[in-house]
Structure formats: structure tokens, C-alpha cells
């Protein structure tokens, strides 16, 4: 059981800078793209959870043991979300967006850039399945490294997490007939989602820096109809958000949709003018 | 002057949980439209209810009350309410940052995190206020404000509808600057406003 702490070791800006230099040099990964405060917090948490003394101790370990790097990136990339977070978002997807896409295209391609622990991916797969569109859809899911993707591929969920999400799902469905747990099987003390939900998923690496060059998996999918990156931009600096939105805008077809978190904002970005608002309340945009 | 320590406060952080809503509304109703210091409210709320809270506070407040967006710049004359189901951080560049990291003290938003990051940015120019509530969130955050030389205020536990949060904050910081009734808190904020605007 992870200990929830609210008193963590303080990390200064200089500590962060030294850490970033080492990570960039040894692992070709730029921590400078991440929003400052949450990055600091996640690193402090990582230091505490791994019984390291301080940042110097972490830097020393990183120089000598690559396995700790993957664990560090995992703790930086994981956000703590739910299945069907914001049920109203999924209703609008089902009732307003899907019919338009279904009518217009023979095949559909969705992309979830930071799939983390997979809640958003599986929620999308279920919503597509229930709309009868899963067969004609492909869901691209990406994260920053192979280790993280593997975790998402065999996504296992503890029962408490399903309990919270069941409530969301019921609000999404607004009926008493279906349960989220209908999609779940119990195996060796763990809950796992049914296999068919994984069948149209496509996994790939989407790194933080040099985005397009290094994301070769995207090359195979030139026509993306919708990008779901809710609560993804919050973890990056505004400069990096600009870069990300640039990539997203290039990958989306004209008329394609972009969903961001309900408290996220793209109005300050250079590419904001490329989008119309499709749903104000759920922050869904449509590329012109 | 001693009461306030100085006139240069840049941010007011207010944390509360059960029993704090009415107090917050009463305080806001007394503040003038041109209030000189930005106010950040972190009130525990139902995570699945996104709407209604701002509207309810707007009924009372003369100042505009908004839920900030990620990367929004903090401005004077506004009251910011931490949105449901996100942590609210204050960044060095004077902007907000949101996060969906795990709950702290069973809470998201967690008062501790906003107070810790706010006082990190504004140091002794921070004011932290803890109101009524049924858990101990905010105690660690208020101590951070205290340690960084900011002004710490706690609602008088005997007045608070639920005294757990004020008592925890008082115990953790040992010597908070002021233990006040909600009316006295309002008076102090008005005094701050007077001093801060008079200085210009």
C-alpha cells in the first residue's frame, strides 16, 4: 500500500536543473517539458517512496542503474484518473460526436497521446462498443516509453477503483441495466477488462521531445479523426503545450475533434485559431 | 501594523471544508469590488458536481468568483475557487496549474497543496486562513505559510461549525498569528485592503 504523504522533501530549482541535465544526457529525455510544481512533487514523492536520501542520491542512482529511470518516468507520467471521468463528456461523445463521425467515415481513428494507466482508453473502447462503432475504429494509445505501455497493455485494476468508476458509468448510461463490471473479469484476485476491448488498440511510443521525428508509429496513421487528451496539457509547460498542439493539429483531419480537460485552455496557443468550439462545457474542439 | 506584520501581501489563501461555505459567503459579501489582493479558495466539495458552487458564491460576493483554468495568470480583484476533482497549484510565474495527482488527506483539491505551493511562491507575502472543517487538511499547508513568514489566521474553533480543521491547524503550527471569529477575519481583510490600497 502506498503511503499518502503530504510532507515531502523540498526540491529546489537548482536540484531540478541538475537532475534534468543527467536525465537528458543519459536517457535522452527532457524533464524541462513538464509543469514545474507537479514535476517537483512527483520527484519528491519518488525519492521518498524509493527510500532515497535526496536529489543527489537519485542522480547517483540514475547514473548507475537504468531500471530506476523507467520507474521515475512511470511516476511522472501516471495521473490519477477514473473510468468515465466527467460522465457528461462521454454522453456528448456518444450522442453528438459519434453520429457525425459515423455518418462521415467508413473507418475511424482515435488517438490518446498519454494513455497512462489506460482508464481513458478503455472508457473510449466501451463507449465505441456500445455505440456499435468499435468494429470500424482503431484507437492509438501512446506513452513515453515501452515500460509504461506494457503496463497499460495488461491493465489490471483493483476493486476500489472499479467501485468509483461504476458510479461514473451509471451516470453516463443513466439506466440501471448495464454495469461497468459487466466488462470486467476477476482473475487471480485482480480485475481485468474483457479481451475484446483491447483488440482494436494500437500501441506506440510518443516521446516528449522531438515529437514528430521520434513518433514513427504515427506515420502509419495519417488520418486521425479525434484526439482525446483530457488533463494531459496540465502536466506540461505552456511552451511544450504549444508544441504538442502543433503536432495534434497536423495529425487531425479537417473536421476532426480535439478533447481537452474541462479546466484546460488552448486559447493562448498559436494554433488555437485552427479550431472551432464543438462543446463549450466539455471542451471539445473541431479542427477547421 | 503589528497585527498585520507588513503591508505587502500578495495573496490570500482560504481553506475550509464542512461548515465553511456560509462563512466564506459572509466574508466575501463584505469585501469591496476593488479588493486589492487576489483570493484563492480551496473548499472541499463533491468531486462529481462541477457546477453550482461558483454560482452560489456569486450570490454573495461583489467580487467576481471564477474557477481558474490551467496556466491562468493570477490577478488582483478576483476570487478564485479551486475546481472540483483537481489539485490547484500556484506556480512561480504567478499562474495557476492544475493537477490530477492522487488525493491528499482524502481530498482533491487538497488545501495543503495550494497553501504549500502558494507560500513557496509568495513567501512572507502570503496570508493563509483556515476555516471550519471535519478533517485535518490544511494544517500542514498553514504551517508552511507560518514557516515562510506569512500571516496565519484560523477561525475560532468555538465559533466554527465543525472545529476539527481549525484545531488541527492550531496544533500543527503551534503559534498561529490570529485565532478569530469570521467577523474579525472580515475586519482584518478590510484593514489589509485599506493598508494595501493606501500604500499606492
mmCIF file of N, CA and C in Angstrom, chain A residues 199-254:
data_model
loop_
_atom_site.group_PDB
_atom_site.id
_atom_site.type_symbol
_atom_site.label_atom_id
_atom_site.label_comp_id
_atom_site.label_asym_id
_atom_site.label_seq_id
_atom_site.Cartn_x
_atom_site.Cartn_y
_atom_site.Cartn_z
ATOM 1 N N UNK A 199 -8.770 -5.374 -28.584
ATOM 2 C CA UNK A 199 -8.458 -5.870 -29.926
ATOM 3 C C UNK A 199 -8.128 -4.781 -30.939
ATOM 4 N N UNK A 200 -8.780 -3.640 -30.850
ATOM 5 C CA UNK A 200 -8.516 -2.581 -31.831
ATOM 6 C C UNK A 200 -7.610 -1.481 -31.288
ATOM 7 N N UNK A 201 -6.841 -1.836 -30.285
ATOM 8 C CA UNK A 201 -5.891 -0.859 -29.743
ATOM 9 C C UNK A 201 -4.548 -1.028 -30.437
ATOM 10 N N UNK A 202 -3.879 0.069 -30.615
ATOM 11 C CA UNK A 202 -2.587 0.086 -31.283
ATOM 12 C C UNK A 202 -1.629 0.866 -30.385
ATOM 13 N N UNK A 203 -0.535 0.242 -29.984
ATOM 14 C CA UNK A 203 0.340 0.910 -29.018
ATOM 15 C C UNK A 203 1.573 1.505 -29.690
ATOM 16 N N UNK A 204 1.990 2.639 -29.188
ATOM 17 C CA UNK A 204 3.187 3.249 -29.751
ATOM 18 C C UNK A 204 3.857 4.191 -28.774
ATOM 19 N N UNK A 205 5.094 4.545 -29.110
ATOM 20 C CA UNK A 205 5.841 5.472 -28.261
ATOM 21 C C UNK A 205 5.601 6.892 -28.759
ATOM 22 N N UNK A 206 5.259 7.766 -27.845
ATOM 23 C CA UNK A 206 5.129 9.176 -28.175
ATOM 24 C C UNK A 206 5.943 9.943 -27.141
ATOM 25 N N UNK A 207 7.131 10.330 -27.546
ATOM 26 C CA UNK A 207 8.061 10.949 -26.604
ATOM 27 C C UNK A 207 7.763 12.428 -26.441
ATOM 28 N N UNK A 208 8.277 12.961 -25.375
ATOM 29 C CA UNK A 208 8.036 14.364 -25.088
ATOM 30 C C UNK A 208 8.730 15.320 -26.042
ATOM 31 N N UNK A 209 9.995 15.031 -26.376
ATOM 32 C CA UNK A 209 10.734 15.988 -27.192
ATOM 33 C C UNK A 209 10.889 15.475 -28.621
ATOM 34 N N UNK A 210 11.197 16.337 -29.525
ATOM 35 C CA UNK A 210 11.295 15.992 -30.947
ATOM 36 C C UNK A 210 10.120 15.131 -31.361
ATOM 37 N N UNK A 211 8.943 15.624 -31.044
ATOM 38 C CA UNK A 211 7.741 14.803 -31.082
ATOM 39 C C UNK A 211 7.549 14.001 -32.362
ATOM 40 N N UNK A 212 7.489 14.701 -33.480
ATOM 41 C CA UNK A 212 7.078 14.009 -34.690
ATOM 42 C C UNK A 212 8.146 13.062 -35.204
ATOM 43 N N UNK A 213 9.388 13.534 -35.145
ATOM 44 C CA UNK A 213 10.503 12.756 -35.661
ATOM 45 C C UNK A 213 10.558 11.391 -34.975
ATOM 46 N N UNK A 214 10.373 11.424 -33.652
ATOM 47 C CA UNK A 214 10.566 10.198 -32.894
ATOM 48 C C UNK A 214 9.306 9.341 -32.801
ATOM 49 N N UNK A 215 8.193 9.885 -33.204
ATOM 50 C CA UNK A 215 6.959 9.113 -33.069
ATOM 51 C C UNK A 215 6.628 8.415 -34.378
ATOM 52 N N UNK A 216 7.467 7.457 -34.731
ATOM 53 C CA UNK A 216 7.319 6.815 -36.038
ATOM 54 C C UNK A 216 6.000 6.052 -36.140
ATOM 55 N N UNK A 217 5.471 5.627 -35.012
ATOM 56 C CA UNK A 217 4.230 4.852 -35.079
ATOM 57 C C UNK A 217 3.078 5.673 -35.662
ATOM 58 N N UNK A 218 3.177 6.981 -35.512
ATOM 59 C CA UNK A 218 2.109 7.842 -36.025
ATOM 60 C C UNK A 218 2.098 7.889 -37.558
ATOM 61 N N UNK A 219 3.251 7.626 -38.140
ATOM 62 C CA UNK A 219 3.341 7.716 -39.600
ATOM 63 C C UNK A 219 2.382 6.761 -40.302
ATOM 64 N N UNK A 220 2.119 5.639 -39.661
ATOM 65 C CA UNK A 220 1.210 4.664 -40.246
ATOM 66 C C UNK A 220 -0.255 5.101 -40.209
ATOM 67 N N UNK A 221 -0.524 6.187 -39.495
ATOM 68 C CA UNK A 221 -1.919 6.613 -39.338
ATOM 69 C C UNK A 221 -2.062 8.076 -39.717
ATOM 70 N N UNK A 222 -2.153 8.356 -41.008
ATOM 71 C CA UNK A 222 -2.173 9.748 -41.439
ATOM 72 C C UNK A 222 -3.507 10.450 -41.166
ATOM 73 N N UNK A 223 -4.570 9.693 -40.987
ATOM 74 C CA UNK A 223 -5.880 10.334 -40.814
ATOM 75 C C UNK A 223 -6.450 10.045 -39.439
ATOM 76 N N UNK A 224 -6.298 10.991 -38.558
ATOM 77 C CA UNK A 224 -6.842 10.805 -37.214
ATOM 78 C C UNK A 224 -8.102 11.667 -37.071
ATOM 79 N N UNK A 225 -9.170 11.026 -36.610
ATOM 80 C CA UNK A 225 -10.463 11.712 -36.541
ATOM 81 C C UNK A 225 -10.714 12.400 -35.207
ATOM 82 N N UNK A 226 -10.108 11.849 -34.161
ATOM 83 C CA UNK A 226 -10.297 12.501 -32.864
ATOM 84 C C UNK A 226 -9.105 12.219 -31.957
ATOM 85 N N UNK A 227 -8.684 13.272 -31.253
ATOM 86 C CA UNK A 227 -7.623 13.133 -30.252
ATOM 87 C C UNK A 227 -8.218 13.422 -28.886
ATOM 88 N N UNK A 228 -8.071 12.485 -27.970
ATOM 89 C CA UNK A 228 -8.530 12.704 -26.595
ATOM 90 C C UNK A 228 -7.307 12.922 -25.718
ATOM 91 N N UNK A 229 -7.139 14.148 -25.268
ATOM 92 C CA UNK A 229 -6.001 14.404 -24.373
ATOM 93 C C UNK A 229 -6.501 15.202 -23.185
ATOM 94 N N UNK A 230 -7.524 14.680 -22.540
ATOM 95 C CA UNK A 230 -8.083 15.381 -21.382
ATOM 96 C C UNK A 230 -7.106 15.296 -20.215
ATOM 97 N N UNK A 231 -6.855 16.422 -19.606
ATOM 98 C CA UNK A 231 -5.931 16.508 -18.470
ATOM 99 C C UNK A 231 -4.546 15.978 -18.815
ATOM 100 N N UNK A 232 -4.099 16.361 -19.971
ATOM 101 C CA UNK A 232 -2.775 15.998 -20.462
ATOM 102 C C UNK A 232 -1.904 17.254 -20.493
ATOM 103 N N UNK A 233 -2.435 18.325 -21.060
ATOM 104 C CA UNK A 233 -1.694 19.587 -21.122
ATOM 105 C C UNK A 233 -1.328 20.109 -19.735
ATOM 106 N N UNK A 234 -2.133 19.807 -18.726
ATOM 107 C CA UNK A 234 -1.839 20.342 -17.383
ATOM 108 C C UNK A 234 -0.471 19.899 -16.883
ATOM 109 N N UNK A 235 0.049 18.801 -17.419
ATOM 110 C CA UNK A 235 1.338 18.313 -16.931
ATOM 111 C C UNK A 235 2.532 18.890 -17.667
ATOM 112 N N UNK A 236 2.289 19.803 -18.600
ATOM 113 C CA UNK A 236 3.402 20.355 -19.379
ATOM 114 C C UNK A 236 3.468 21.876 -19.262
ATOM 115 N N UNK A 237 4.640 22.394 -19.565
ATOM 116 C CA UNK A 237 4.805 23.850 -19.596
ATOM 117 C C UNK A 237 3.997 24.406 -20.765
ATOM 118 N N UNK A 238 3.755 25.711 -20.748
ATOM 119 C CA UNK A 238 2.974 26.286 -21.847
ATOM 120 C C UNK A 238 3.739 26.174 -23.173
ATOM 121 N N UNK A 239 5.063 26.267 -23.116
ATOM 122 C CA UNK A 239 5.863 26.106 -24.336
ATOM 123 C C UNK A 239 5.657 24.727 -24.933
ATOM 124 N N UNK A 240 5.706 23.722 -24.077
ATOM 125 C CA UNK A 240 5.539 22.371 -24.599
ATOM 126 C C UNK A 240 4.106 22.117 -25.048
ATOM 127 N N UNK A 241 3.159 22.731 -24.354
ATOM 128 C CA UNK A 241 1.763 22.601 -24.795
ATOM 129 C C UNK A 241 1.615 23.115 -26.225
ATOM 130 N N UNK A 242 2.292 24.224 -26.521
ATOM 131 C CA UNK A 242 2.303 24.761 -27.887
ATOM 132 C C UNK A 242 2.800 23.703 -28.876
ATOM 133 N N UNK A 243 3.923 23.080 -28.532
ATOM 134 C CA UNK A 243 4.498 22.060 -29.419
ATOM 135 C C UNK A 243 3.543 20.889 -29.627
ATOM 136 N N UNK A 244 2.949 20.461 -28.522
ATOM 137 C CA UNK A 244 2.023 19.333 -28.603
ATOM 138 C C UNK A 244 0.829 19.674 -29.491
ATOM 139 N N UNK A 245 0.275 20.852 -29.274
ATOM 140 C CA UNK A 245 -0.904 21.224 -30.051
ATOM 141 C C UNK A 245 -0.562 21.328 -31.538
ATOM 142 N N UNK A 246 0.663 21.724 -31.793
ATOM 143 C CA UNK A 246 1.118 21.801 -33.179
ATOM 144 C C UNK A 246 1.078 20.405 -33.821
ATOM 145 N N UNK A 247 1.603 19.422 -33.120
ATOM 146 C CA UNK A 247 1.586 18.041 -33.621
ATOM 147 C C UNK A 247 0.145 17.551 -33.795
ATOM 148 N N UNK A 248 -0.674 17.807 -32.793
ATOM 149 C CA UNK A 248 -2.063 17.338 -32.841
ATOM 150 C C UNK A 248 -2.781 17.944 -34.048
ATOM 151 N N UNK A 249 -2.551 19.229 -34.255
ATOM 152 C CA UNK A 249 -3.220 19.921 -35.356
ATOM 153 C C UNK A 249 -2.790 19.337 -36.700
ATOM 154 N N UNK A 250 -1.515 18.999 -36.795
ATOM 155 C CA UNK A 250 -1.039 18.367 -38.038
ATOM 156 C C UNK A 250 -1.651 16.994 -38.277
ATOM 157 N N UNK A 251 -1.854 16.262 -37.200
ATOM 158 C CA UNK A 251 -2.327 14.881 -37.341
ATOM 159 C C UNK A 251 -3.842 14.791 -37.562
ATOM 160 N N UNK A 252 -4.582 15.755 -37.060
ATOM 161 C CA UNK A 252 -6.046 15.693 -37.191
ATOM 162 C C UNK A 252 -6.479 16.008 -38.621
ATOM 163 N N UNK A 253 -7.488 15.291 -39.115
ATOM 164 C CA UNK A 253 -8.056 15.647 -40.403
ATOM 165 C C UNK A 253 -8.902 16.924 -40.236
ATOM 166 N N UNK A 254 -9.121 17.667 -41.296
ATOM 167 C CA UNK A 254 -10.051 18.800 -41.183
ATOM 168 C C UNK A 254 -11.417 18.262 -40.738
#
